mmCIF file of C-alpha atoms in Angstrom:
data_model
loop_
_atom_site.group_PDB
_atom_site.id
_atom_site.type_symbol
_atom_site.label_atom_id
_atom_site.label_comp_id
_atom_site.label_asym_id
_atom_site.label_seq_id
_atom_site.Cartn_x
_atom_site.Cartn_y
_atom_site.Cartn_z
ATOM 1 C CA UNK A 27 0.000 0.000 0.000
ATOM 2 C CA UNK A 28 2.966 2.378 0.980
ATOM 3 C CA UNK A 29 4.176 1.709 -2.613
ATOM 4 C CA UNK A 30 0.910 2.684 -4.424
ATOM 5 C CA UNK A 31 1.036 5.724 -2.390
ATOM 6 C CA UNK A 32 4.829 6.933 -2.915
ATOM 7 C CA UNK A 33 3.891 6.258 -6.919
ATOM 8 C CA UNK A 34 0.362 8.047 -6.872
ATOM 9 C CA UNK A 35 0.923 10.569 -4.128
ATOM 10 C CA UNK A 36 -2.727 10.409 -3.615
ATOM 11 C CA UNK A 37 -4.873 9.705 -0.076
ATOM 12 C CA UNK A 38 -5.043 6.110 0.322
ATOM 13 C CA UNK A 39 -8.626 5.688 2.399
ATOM 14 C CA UNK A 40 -8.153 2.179 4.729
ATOM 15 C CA UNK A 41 -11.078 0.511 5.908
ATOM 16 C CA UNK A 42 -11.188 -2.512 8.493
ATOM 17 C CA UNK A 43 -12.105 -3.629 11.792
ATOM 18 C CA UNK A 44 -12.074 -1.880 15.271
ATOM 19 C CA UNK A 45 -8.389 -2.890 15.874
ATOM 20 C CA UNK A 46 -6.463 -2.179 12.422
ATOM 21 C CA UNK A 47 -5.044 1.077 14.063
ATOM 22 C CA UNK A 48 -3.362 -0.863 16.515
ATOM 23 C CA UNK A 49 -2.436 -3.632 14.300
ATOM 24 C CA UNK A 50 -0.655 -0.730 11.874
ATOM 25 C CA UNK A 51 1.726 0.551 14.929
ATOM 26 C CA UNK A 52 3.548 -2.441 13.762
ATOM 27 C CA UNK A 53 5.079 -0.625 10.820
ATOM 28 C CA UNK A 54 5.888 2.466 11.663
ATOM 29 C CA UNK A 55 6.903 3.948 8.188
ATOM 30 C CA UNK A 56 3.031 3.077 7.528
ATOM 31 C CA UNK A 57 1.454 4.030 10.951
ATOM 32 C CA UNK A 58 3.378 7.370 10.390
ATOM 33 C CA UNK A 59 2.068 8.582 7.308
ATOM 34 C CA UNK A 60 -1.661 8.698 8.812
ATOM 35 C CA UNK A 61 -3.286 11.878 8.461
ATOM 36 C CA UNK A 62 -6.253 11.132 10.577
ATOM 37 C CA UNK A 63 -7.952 8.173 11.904
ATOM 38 C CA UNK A 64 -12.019 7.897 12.455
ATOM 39 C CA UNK A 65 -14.327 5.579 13.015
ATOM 40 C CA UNK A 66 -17.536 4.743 11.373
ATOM 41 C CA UNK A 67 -20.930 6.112 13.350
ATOM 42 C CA UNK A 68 -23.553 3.932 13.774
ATOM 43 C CA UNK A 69 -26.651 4.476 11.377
ATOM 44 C CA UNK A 70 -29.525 6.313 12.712
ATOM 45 C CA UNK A 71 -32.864 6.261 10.953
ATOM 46 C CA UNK A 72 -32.065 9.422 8.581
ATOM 47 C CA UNK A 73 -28.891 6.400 7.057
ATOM 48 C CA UNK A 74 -31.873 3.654 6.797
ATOM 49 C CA UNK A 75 -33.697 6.279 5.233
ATOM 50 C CA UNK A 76 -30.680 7.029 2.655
ATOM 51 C CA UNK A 77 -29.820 3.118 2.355
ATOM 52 C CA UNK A 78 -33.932 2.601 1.544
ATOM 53 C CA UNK A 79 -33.443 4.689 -1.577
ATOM 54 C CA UNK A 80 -30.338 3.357 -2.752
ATOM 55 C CA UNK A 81 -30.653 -0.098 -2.460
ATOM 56 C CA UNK A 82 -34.616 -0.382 -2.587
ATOM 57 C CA UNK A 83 -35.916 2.283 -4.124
ATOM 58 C CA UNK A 84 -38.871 0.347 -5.250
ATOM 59 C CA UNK A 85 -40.074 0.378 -1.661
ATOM 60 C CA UNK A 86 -40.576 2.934 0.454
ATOM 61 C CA UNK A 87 -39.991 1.850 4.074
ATOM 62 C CA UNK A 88 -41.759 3.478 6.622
ATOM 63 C CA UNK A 89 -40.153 5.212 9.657
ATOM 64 C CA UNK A 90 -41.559 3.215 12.086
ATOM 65 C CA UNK A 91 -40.131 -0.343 10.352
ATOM 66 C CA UNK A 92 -36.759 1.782 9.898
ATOM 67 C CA UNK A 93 -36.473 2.725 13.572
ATOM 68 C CA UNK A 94 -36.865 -0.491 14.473
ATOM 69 C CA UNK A 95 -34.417 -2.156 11.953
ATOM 70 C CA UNK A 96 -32.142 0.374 13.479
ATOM 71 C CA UNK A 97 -32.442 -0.619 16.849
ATOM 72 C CA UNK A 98 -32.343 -4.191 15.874
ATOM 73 C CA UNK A 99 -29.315 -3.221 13.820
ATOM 74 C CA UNK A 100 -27.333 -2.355 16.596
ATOM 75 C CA UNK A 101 -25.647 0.741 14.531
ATOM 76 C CA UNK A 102 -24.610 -2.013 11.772
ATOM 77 C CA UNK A 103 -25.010 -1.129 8.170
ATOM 78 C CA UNK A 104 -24.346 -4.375 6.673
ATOM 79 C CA UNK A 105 -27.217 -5.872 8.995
ATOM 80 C CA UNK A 106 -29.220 -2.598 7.575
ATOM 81 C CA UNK A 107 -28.829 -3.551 3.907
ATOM 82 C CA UNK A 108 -29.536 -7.311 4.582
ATOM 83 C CA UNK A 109 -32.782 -6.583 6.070
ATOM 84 C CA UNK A 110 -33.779 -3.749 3.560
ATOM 85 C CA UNK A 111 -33.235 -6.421 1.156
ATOM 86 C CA UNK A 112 -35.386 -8.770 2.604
ATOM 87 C CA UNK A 113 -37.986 -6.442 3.376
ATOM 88 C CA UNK A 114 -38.165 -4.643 -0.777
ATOM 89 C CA UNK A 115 -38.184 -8.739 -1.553
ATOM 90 C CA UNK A 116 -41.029 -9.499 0.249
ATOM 91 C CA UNK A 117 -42.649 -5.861 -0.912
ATOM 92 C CA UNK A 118 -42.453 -6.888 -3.878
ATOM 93 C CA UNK A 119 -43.710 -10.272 -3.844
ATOM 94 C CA UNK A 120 -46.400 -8.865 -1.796
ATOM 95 C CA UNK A 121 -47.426 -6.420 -4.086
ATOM 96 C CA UNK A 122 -46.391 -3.204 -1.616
ATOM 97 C CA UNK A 123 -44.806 -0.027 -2.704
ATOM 98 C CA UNK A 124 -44.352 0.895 0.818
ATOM 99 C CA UNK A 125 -44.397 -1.259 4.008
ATOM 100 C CA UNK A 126 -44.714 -0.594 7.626
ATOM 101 C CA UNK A 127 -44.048 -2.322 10.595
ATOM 102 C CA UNK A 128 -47.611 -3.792 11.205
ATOM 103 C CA UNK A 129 -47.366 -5.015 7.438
ATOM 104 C CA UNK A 130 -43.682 -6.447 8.307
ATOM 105 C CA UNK A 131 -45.398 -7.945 11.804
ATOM 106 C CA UNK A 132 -43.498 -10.806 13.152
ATOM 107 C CA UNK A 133 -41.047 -11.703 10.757
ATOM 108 C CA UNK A 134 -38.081 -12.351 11.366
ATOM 109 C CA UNK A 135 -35.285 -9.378 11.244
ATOM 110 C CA UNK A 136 -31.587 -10.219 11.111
ATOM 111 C CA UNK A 137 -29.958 -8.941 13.680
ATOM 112 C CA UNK A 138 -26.435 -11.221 13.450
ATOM 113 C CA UNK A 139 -27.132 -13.386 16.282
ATOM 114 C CA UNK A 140 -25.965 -17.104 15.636
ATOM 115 C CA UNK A 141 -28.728 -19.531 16.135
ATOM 116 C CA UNK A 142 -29.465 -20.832 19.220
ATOM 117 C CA UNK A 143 -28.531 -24.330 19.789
ATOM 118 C CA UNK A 144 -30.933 -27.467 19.068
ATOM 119 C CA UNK A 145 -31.935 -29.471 22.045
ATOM 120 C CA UNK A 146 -30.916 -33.359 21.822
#
């Protein structure tokens, strides 16, 4: 990466997970060149709103169904997008060109929990 940017001269962006700052101070001709670290926010409803349109613009999600995605969420906009796509498919198959969350009712929302284990 160091190499692209002596070539280019151009900002190099670096995304990963909660401890790649850390896991940089290993090389410090790399670590040193940061400009500025931050971290990603978690999404609030106004992001669900602005992930709705852009990845299901088909569907319009109420605010209501987002706020709970988001809280289900936990801040995660991967988890956001998963359900969003779940929710336009079933829209769609349903015949809805906006859903709320007495439409969505029960169903299930992913939330990245692993399964619970079967009892034997």
């Amino acid at each position: 990466v160091r190499d692209i940017y002596e070539q280019s001269k151009s900002p190099i962006v670096l995304i990963g997970e909660e401890r790649l700052p850390q896991k940089l101070k290993r090389f410090e001709r790399f670590h040193g060149r940061i400009m500025e670290w931050a971290q990603a926010q978690p999404i609030n409803v106004q992001d669900a709103m602005a992930l709705n349109r852009h990845y299901a613009p088909e569907v319009t999600i109420e605010e209501d169904l987002l706020k709970l995605l988001v809280a289900e969420a936990k801040g995660s906009a991967r988890r956001m997008v998963t359900n969003i796509d779940r929710i336009a498919k079933f829209s769609v198959d349903e015949g809805l060109a906006t859903i709320s969350a007495s439409q969505w009712g029960s169903r299930p929302i992913h939330t990245g929990q692993a399964p619970k284990e079967r009892a034997f």
